[in-house]
Amino acid sequence: MTIDAAPPVPPSTGSDFARLSRRINEAGLLKRRPGYYTVRIGLLAACYLGGLAAFVALGDSWWQLLVAVLFAVLFGQVALVSHDLAHRQVFRTRKLSEIGGFIAGNLGIGMSYGWWMDKHTRHHANPNHEELDPDVAPDILVWSDDQARASRGIPRFLGRWQAYLFFPLLLLEGMNLHVSGVRALGNPKLRRRGVEATLLFTHFACYLAALFVVLSPGKALLFLVVHQALWGLYMGSIFAPNHKGMPTLSGDDRPDFLRRQVLTSRNVRGNWLVDNALGGLNYQIEHHLFPSMPSPHLRRAQPIVREYCAELGVPYTETGLVDSYAQALRHLHQVGAPLRDQRSRDRDGLKSGV
């Protein structure tokens, strides 16, 4: 879909989600999976430590660029674990989830866990709502015709050709996560700022020290660029298919919880590779309906949710991975049309003035 407002929906009795939730509970899909997460986190930690060992063993070599690619993937996978921790999929208590999130997010990859959790919680509460979802704020790109017409500065400048710029801009997402985390430290509402700051700057110091002690300056800078760019691209590629190009809401547009989550989300058909590469977030509809559901259960929940949506007559969107990116890019190009049209009118006006 590439429309800017949610389609009309049938009135809800307010109990639609409760009935679905009972079905999910009866299937046992909200139960914790400690064994799964022990294995997943253990394997990821082993790969992370193995990557560090390979980095030290290779020394000042051009083969280190392969290690940079490896760590781009590892950082993305650590971010996915941090995501699951934030949703309490791993631990039931807030304290343990927070400790794990600080270790994985702040120390492991240099991303503020507290800042990201706050932002992501607001996204889950109001997905694709132009005033309430920070993920569709027109900071760099515009996501609707109304945002395009009201845009100024960078979004207005980039918006005309944003579909072509989307993936190149994702190369900067890794650095953006670092910068946003550091900026968040100045917010007094951020909990445990001292812990966040200590772990963030410990990560940055160790990261840069390792690069410039083991590698020559040129190789160190190249490693940094390759690693951060590919990590940003990977992160953006995980989250881009989920909501981009789906209906956006604004103002008082607030369907009931079930429809708000289903109508604004898109699933990507999975297999073993897709499920693991995207951390289960290709089952975005199920994840938004049941954020605390362990990621390996999302695939099993899908047929239950899809069948229930069919019973209600609620549209359920699912597509392939490549097509999900194509839909997102078509949407970006479409909403940039007012800016391109205005540019053409401005050029025509200049010509006629001459």
Short mmCIF file of C-alpha atoms in Angstrom, two decimals:
data_model
loop_
_atom_site.label_atom_id
_atom_site.label_comp_id
_atom_site.label_asym_id
_atom_site.label_seq_id
_atom_site.Cartn_x
_atom_site.Cartn_y
_atom_site.Cartn_z
CA MET A 1 0.00 0.00 0.00
CA THR A 2 1.16 3.51 -0.68
CA ILE A 3 -1.61 5.61 0.80
CA ASP A 4 -1.35 8.20 3.52
CA ALA A 5 -4.45 7.51 5.59
CA ALA A 6 -5.79 4.26 6.94
CA PRO A 7 -8.66 2.80 4.93
CA PRO A 8 -12.12 2.74 6.46
CA VAL A 9 -12.46 -0.09 8.94
CA PRO A 10 -15.52 -1.79 10.36
CA PRO A 11 -16.52 -0.76 13.88
CA SER A 12 -14.89 -2.78 16.63
CA THR A 13 -16.59 -4.15 19.70
CA GLY A 14 -13.41 -3.53 21.67
CA SER A 15 -12.96 -7.24 22.38
CA ASP A 16 -11.40 -8.33 19.08
CA PHE A 17 -7.87 -8.31 20.46
CA ALA A 18 -8.94 -10.04 23.67
CA ARG A 19 -10.35 -12.97 21.69
CA LEU A 20 -7.16 -13.21 19.63
CA SER A 21 -5.05 -13.00 22.78
CA ARG A 22 -6.94 -15.96 24.26
CA ARG A 23 -6.17 -18.04 21.18
CA ILE A 24 -2.49 -17.12 21.37
CA ASN A 25 -2.36 -17.94 25.08
CA GLU A 26 -4.07 -21.28 24.55
CA ALA A 27 -1.38 -22.13 21.98
CA GLY A 28 1.30 -21.40 24.61
CA LEU A 29 3.03 -18.83 22.44
CA LEU A 30 3.61 -16.22 25.16
CA LYS A 31 5.68 -18.55 27.31
CA ARG A 32 9.35 -17.64 27.80
CA ARG A 33 12.05 -19.55 25.87
CA PRO A 34 15.08 -19.45 28.20
CA GLY A 35 16.81 -22.34 26.42
CA TYR A 36 16.48 -20.66 23.02
CA TYR A 37 17.86 -17.34 24.27
CA THR A 38 20.67 -19.03 26.19
CA VAL A 39 21.82 -20.73 22.99
CA ARG A 40 21.28 -17.64 20.81
CA ILE A 41 23.09 -15.23 23.12
CA GLY A 42 25.84 -17.79 23.79
CA LEU A 43 26.49 -18.33 20.08
CA LEU A 44 26.45 -14.58 19.44
CA ALA A 45 28.89 -13.94 22.29
CA ALA A 46 31.18 -16.67 20.96
CA CYS A 47 31.11 -15.15 17.47
CA TYR A 48 31.78 -11.68 18.91
CA LEU A 49 34.79 -12.91 20.91
CA GLY A 50 35.95 -14.96 17.93
CA GLY A 51 35.79 -11.87 15.76
CA LEU A 52 37.91 -9.95 18.27
CA ALA A 53 40.45 -12.79 18.31
CA ALA A 54 40.59 -12.81 14.51
CA PHE A 55 41.03 -9.02 14.52
CA VAL A 56 44.04 -9.26 16.85
CA ALA A 57 45.53 -12.28 15.04
CA LEU A 58 45.34 -10.68 11.57
CA GLY A 59 47.10 -7.52 12.69
CA ASP A 60 47.77 -4.73 10.18
CA SER A 61 46.32 -6.54 7.17
CA TRP A 62 43.86 -5.70 4.40
CA TRP A 63 42.04 -8.93 5.33
CA GLN A 64 40.68 -6.90 8.24
CA LEU A 65 38.03 -5.54 5.87
CA LEU A 66 36.40 -8.99 6.02
CA VAL A 67 36.41 -8.69 9.81
CA ALA A 68 34.70 -5.29 9.39
CA VAL A 69 31.94 -6.99 7.37
CA LEU A 70 31.64 -9.70 10.03
CA PHE A 71 31.25 -7.13 12.78
CA ALA A 72 28.63 -5.24 10.77
CA VAL A 73 26.51 -8.39 10.89
CA LEU A 74 27.37 -9.08 14.53
CA PHE A 75 26.43 -5.54 15.59
CA GLY A 76 23.08 -5.97 13.83
CA GLN A 77 22.48 -9.26 15.61
CA VAL A 78 23.43 -7.76 18.98
CA ALA A 79 20.98 -4.92 18.29
CA LEU A 80 18.27 -7.52 17.66
CA VAL A 81 19.01 -9.17 21.01
CA SER A 82 18.85 -5.72 22.64
CA HIS A 83 15.46 -5.26 20.97
CA ASP A 84 14.18 -8.55 22.42
CA LEU A 85 15.49 -7.57 25.84
CA ALA A 86 13.66 -4.23 25.66
CA HIS A 87 10.40 -6.08 25.01
CA ARG A 88 11.06 -8.48 27.91
CA GLN A 89 11.10 -11.46 25.62
CA VAL A 90 14.23 -12.78 27.34
CA PHE A 91 13.70 -11.91 31.02
CA ARG A 92 10.42 -11.31 32.77
CA THR A 93 11.68 -8.56 35.07
CA ARG A 94 12.58 -5.02 34.11
CA LYS A 95 15.84 -5.05 36.08
CA LEU A 96 17.37 -8.05 34.34
CA SER A 97 16.15 -6.82 30.94
CA GLU A 98 17.75 -3.43 31.60
CA ILE A 99 21.07 -4.92 32.69
CA GLY A 100 21.16 -7.11 29.60
CA GLY A 101 20.19 -4.16 27.42
CA PHE A 102 22.96 -1.96 28.80
CA ILE A 103 25.55 -4.68 28.20
CA ALA A 104 24.35 -5.53 24.69
CA GLY A 105 23.39 -2.03 23.53
CA ASN A 106 25.68 0.46 25.24
CA LEU A 107 28.78 -1.64 25.82
CA GLY A 108 28.46 -4.10 22.95
CA ILE A 109 27.60 -1.82 20.03
CA GLY A 110 27.65 1.76 21.33
CA MET A 111 23.88 2.34 21.12
CA SER A 112 22.03 3.90 24.05
CA TYR A 113 19.61 1.26 25.31
CA GLY A 114 17.51 3.75 27.28
CA TRP A 115 17.20 6.22 24.39
CA TRP A 116 16.31 3.51 21.90
CA MET A 117 13.80 1.80 24.23
CA ASP A 118 11.95 5.08 24.79
CA LYS A 119 11.82 5.79 21.07
CA HIS A 120 10.76 2.27 20.18
CA THR A 121 8.06 2.17 22.86
CA ARG A 122 6.49 5.31 21.41
CA HIS A 123 6.63 3.71 17.96
CA HIS A 124 4.82 0.60 19.19
CA ALA A 125 2.09 2.64 20.86
CA ASN A 126 1.28 4.58 17.69
CA PRO A 127 2.88 2.97 14.62
CA ASN A 128 2.96 5.18 11.53
CA HIS A 129 1.15 8.04 13.29
CA GLU A 130 2.67 11.19 11.84
CA GLU A 131 2.54 13.18 15.10
CA LEU A 132 3.16 10.37 17.60
CA ASP A 133 5.52 7.86 15.99
CA PRO A 134 9.14 9.10 16.05
CA ASP A 135 10.01 6.69 13.23
CA VAL A 136 7.94 8.70 10.73
CA ALA A 137 8.98 12.16 11.90
CA PRO A 138 10.10 14.25 8.89
CA ASP A 139 13.64 14.79 10.17
CA ILE A 140 15.42 13.80 6.97
CA LEU A 141 12.81 12.13 4.77
CA VAL A 142 9.08 12.76 4.35
CA TRP A 143 6.57 9.94 4.71
CA SER A 144 3.29 11.47 3.53
CA ASP A 145 1.98 14.08 1.09
CA ASP A 146 1.15 16.40 4.00
CA GLN A 147 4.68 16.15 5.36
CA ALA A 148 6.07 16.84 1.90
CA ARG A 149 3.98 19.98 1.44
CA ALA A 150 4.89 21.27 4.91
CA SER A 151 8.57 20.35 4.68
CA ARG A 152 11.40 22.84 4.99
CA GLY A 153 15.17 22.59 4.97
CA ILE A 154 16.80 19.19 4.48
CA PRO A 155 13.58 17.13 4.10
CA ARG A 156 12.37 19.51 1.40
CA PHE A 157 15.74 19.41 -0.34
CA LEU A 158 16.05 15.61 -0.24
CA GLY A 159 12.38 14.73 -0.54
CA ARG A 160 12.19 15.06 -4.31
CA TRP A 161 14.56 12.15 -4.86
CA GLN A 162 14.36 10.42 -1.50
CA ALA A 163 13.51 7.02 -3.00
CA TYR A 164 16.89 7.02 -4.76
CA LEU A 165 18.67 8.28 -1.65
CA PHE A 166 17.06 5.93 0.87
CA PHE A 167 19.56 3.07 0.82
CA PRO A 168 22.62 5.35 0.48
CA LEU A 169 21.38 7.28 3.54
CA LEU A 170 21.15 4.01 5.48
CA LEU A 171 24.94 3.83 5.27
CA LEU A 172 24.93 6.65 7.83
CA GLU A 173 22.48 4.97 10.20
CA GLY A 174 25.18 3.32 12.32
CA MET A 175 26.83 6.64 13.06
CA ASN A 176 23.40 8.19 13.64
CA LEU A 177 22.69 5.62 16.36
CA HIS A 178 25.94 6.55 18.10
CA VAL A 179 25.29 10.28 17.85
CA SER A 180 21.67 9.99 18.98
CA GLY A 181 22.75 7.98 22.00
CA VAL A 182 25.32 10.58 23.03
CA ARG A 183 22.83 13.42 22.51
CA ALA A 184 20.30 11.58 24.67
CA LEU A 185 22.71 11.79 27.61
CA GLY A 186 21.83 15.47 27.86
CA ASN A 187 18.17 14.63 28.48
CA PRO A 188 17.45 14.66 32.24
CA LYS A 189 14.53 12.27 31.68
CA LEU A 190 16.88 9.51 30.55
CA ARG A 191 17.10 6.97 33.34
CA ARG A 192 20.50 5.90 34.68
CA ARG A 193 22.40 8.48 32.65
CA GLY A 194 25.62 7.77 34.52
CA VAL A 195 25.54 4.08 33.67
CA GLU A 196 24.56 4.81 30.06
CA ALA A 197 27.37 7.34 29.65
CA THR A 198 30.02 5.14 31.25
CA LEU A 199 29.21 2.13 29.09
CA LEU A 200 28.81 4.17 25.90
CA PHE A 201 32.15 5.93 26.21
CA THR A 202 33.85 2.72 27.31
CA HIS A 203 32.67 1.17 24.04
CA PHE A 204 33.88 4.13 21.97
CA ALA A 205 37.26 4.23 23.72
CA CYS A 206 37.89 0.48 23.35
CA TYR A 207 36.68 0.46 19.75
CA LEU A 208 38.91 3.32 18.61
CA ALA A 209 41.88 2.15 20.66
CA ALA A 210 41.69 -1.32 19.12
CA LEU A 211 41.54 0.11 15.59
CA PHE A 212 44.48 2.49 15.93
CA VAL A 213 46.68 0.17 18.00
CA VAL A 214 46.31 -2.86 15.71
CA LEU A 215 45.97 -1.09 12.35
CA SER A 216 47.79 1.68 10.55
CA PRO A 217 45.83 4.96 10.49
CA GLY A 218 44.65 4.49 6.91
CA LYS A 219 43.45 0.94 7.46
CA ALA A 220 41.87 1.92 10.77
CA LEU A 221 39.81 4.66 9.13
CA LEU A 222 38.81 2.37 6.27
CA PHE A 223 37.79 -0.36 8.73
CA LEU A 224 35.68 2.17 10.63
CA VAL A 225 33.94 3.41 7.48
CA VAL A 226 33.22 -0.07 6.11
CA HIS A 227 32.03 -1.43 9.45
CA GLN A 228 29.80 1.49 10.39
CA ALA A 229 28.34 1.89 6.90
CA LEU A 230 27.46 -1.78 6.49
CA TRP A 231 26.07 -2.00 10.01
CA GLY A 232 23.81 0.98 9.28
CA LEU A 233 22.71 -0.56 6.00
CA TYR A 234 21.94 -3.86 7.72
CA MET A 235 19.98 -2.19 10.51
CA GLY A 236 17.97 -0.12 8.08
CA SER A 237 17.28 -3.15 5.92
CA ILE A 238 15.89 -4.99 8.96
CA PHE A 239 13.42 -2.27 9.89
CA ALA A 240 12.57 -0.71 6.50
CA PRO A 241 10.17 -3.46 5.29
CA ASN A 242 8.03 -3.33 8.42
CA HIS A 243 6.00 -0.12 8.05
CA LYS A 244 7.39 2.00 5.21
CA GLY A 245 4.77 2.35 2.52
CA MET A 246 1.95 1.19 4.79
CA PRO A 247 -0.94 3.51 5.74
CA THR A 248 -0.04 6.46 7.93
CA LEU A 249 -2.30 7.99 10.56
CA SER A 250 -2.60 11.58 11.76
CA GLY A 251 -4.62 13.68 14.16
CA ASP A 252 -7.43 11.73 15.78
CA ASP A 253 -7.04 8.72 13.46
CA ARG A 254 -6.75 6.01 16.10
CA PRO A 255 -8.37 2.68 15.28
CA ASP A 256 -8.62 0.12 18.06
CA PHE A 257 -5.41 -1.61 19.14
CA LEU A 258 -5.68 -4.64 16.86
CA ARG A 259 -6.43 -2.65 13.72
CA ARG A 260 -3.90 0.05 14.59
CA GLN A 261 -1.15 -2.55 14.66
CA VAL A 262 -2.27 -4.75 11.75
CA LEU A 263 -3.18 -2.05 9.23
CA THR A 264 0.11 -0.17 9.60
CA SER A 265 2.41 -3.23 9.54
CA ARG A 266 3.70 -5.48 6.79
CA ASN A 267 4.93 -9.05 7.11
CA VAL A 268 7.76 -10.46 5.01
CA ARG A 269 7.50 -14.12 4.06
CA GLY A 270 10.14 -16.02 5.94
CA ASN A 271 12.45 -18.98 5.72
CA TRP A 272 15.37 -20.01 7.90
CA LEU A 273 17.69 -17.34 6.46
CA VAL A 274 15.17 -14.48 6.44
CA ASP A 275 13.90 -15.28 9.93
CA ASN A 276 17.41 -15.25 11.39
CA ALA A 277 18.72 -12.29 9.37
CA LEU A 278 15.74 -10.15 10.39
CA GLY A 279 15.55 -11.52 13.93
CA GLY A 280 11.95 -12.63 13.47
CA LEU A 281 10.84 -9.06 12.79
CA ASN A 282 9.65 -10.14 9.36
CA TYR A 283 6.58 -11.27 11.35
CA GLN A 284 5.97 -7.63 12.15
CA ILE A 285 2.21 -7.88 12.55
CA GLU A 286 2.50 -10.60 15.18
CA HIS A 287 5.33 -8.75 16.90
CA HIS A 288 3.30 -5.54 17.14
CA LEU A 289 0.28 -7.36 18.50
CA PHE A 290 2.34 -9.32 21.05
CA PRO A 291 5.62 -7.44 21.66
CA SER A 292 6.68 -9.70 24.55
CA MET A 293 6.26 -12.88 22.50
CA PRO A 294 9.65 -14.66 22.11
CA SER A 295 10.84 -14.22 18.53
CA PRO A 296 10.89 -17.98 17.68
CA HIS A 297 7.14 -18.11 18.43
CA LEU A 298 6.21 -15.38 15.96
CA ARG A 299 6.29 -17.77 13.01
CA ARG A 300 3.92 -20.14 14.82
CA ALA A 301 1.59 -17.26 15.74
CA GLN A 302 1.29 -16.08 12.15
CA PRO A 303 -1.36 -18.55 10.88
CA ILE A 304 -3.49 -17.88 13.98
CA VAL A 305 -3.34 -14.12 13.50
CA ARG A 306 -3.84 -14.29 9.72
CA GLU A 307 -6.89 -16.55 10.07
CA TYR A 308 -8.37 -14.31 12.76
CA CYS A 309 -7.89 -11.18 10.65
CA ALA A 310 -9.67 -12.95 7.78
CA GLU A 311 -12.59 -13.69 10.12
CA LEU A 312 -12.81 -10.00 11.02
CA GLY A 313 -12.27 -8.76 7.47
CA VAL A 314 -9.15 -6.84 8.54
CA PRO A 315 -6.57 -6.56 5.71
CA TYR A 316 -3.42 -8.55 6.47
CA THR A 317 -0.40 -7.56 4.37
CA GLU A 318 2.37 -10.04 3.57
CA THR A 319 4.92 -9.94 0.78
CA GLY A 320 8.39 -11.11 -0.20
CA LEU A 321 11.54 -9.39 1.04
CA VAL A 322 12.51 -7.76 -2.25
CA ASP A 323 8.94 -6.63 -2.92
CA SER A 324 8.75 -5.12 0.57
CA TYR A 325 11.69 -2.86 -0.28
CA ALA A 326 10.11 -2.04 -3.65
CA GLN A 327 6.85 -1.04 -1.97
CA ALA A 328 8.69 1.20 0.48
CA LEU A 329 10.67 2.88 -2.30
CA ARG A 330 7.55 3.39 -4.45
CA HIS A 331 5.86 5.04 -1.49
CA LEU A 332 8.83 7.33 -0.88
CA HIS A 333 8.86 8.35 -4.53
CA GLN A 334 5.12 8.96 -4.55
CA VAL A 335 5.07 11.21 -1.49
CA GLY A 336 7.96 13.21 -2.94
CA ALA A 337 5.82 14.08 -5.97
CA PRO A 338 4.51 17.41 -4.55
CA LEU A 339 8.10 18.58 -4.10
CA ARG A 340 9.05 17.56 -7.63
CA ASP A 341 5.95 19.28 -9.00
CA GLN A 342 6.75 22.46 -7.09
CA ARG A 343 10.30 22.36 -8.40
CA SER A 344 8.99 22.08 -11.95
CA ARG A 345 6.60 24.99 -11.41
CA ASP A 346 9.40 27.09 -9.97
CA ARG A 347 11.59 26.37 -13.03
CA ASP A 348 8.74 27.15 -15.41
CA GLY A 349 8.09 30.40 -13.56
CA LEU A 350 11.73 31.41 -13.89
CA LYS A 351 11.73 30.64 -17.59
CA SER A 352 8.55 32.59 -18.22
CA GLY A 353 9.94 35.47 -16.17
CA VAL A 354 12.97 35.58 -18.41
#
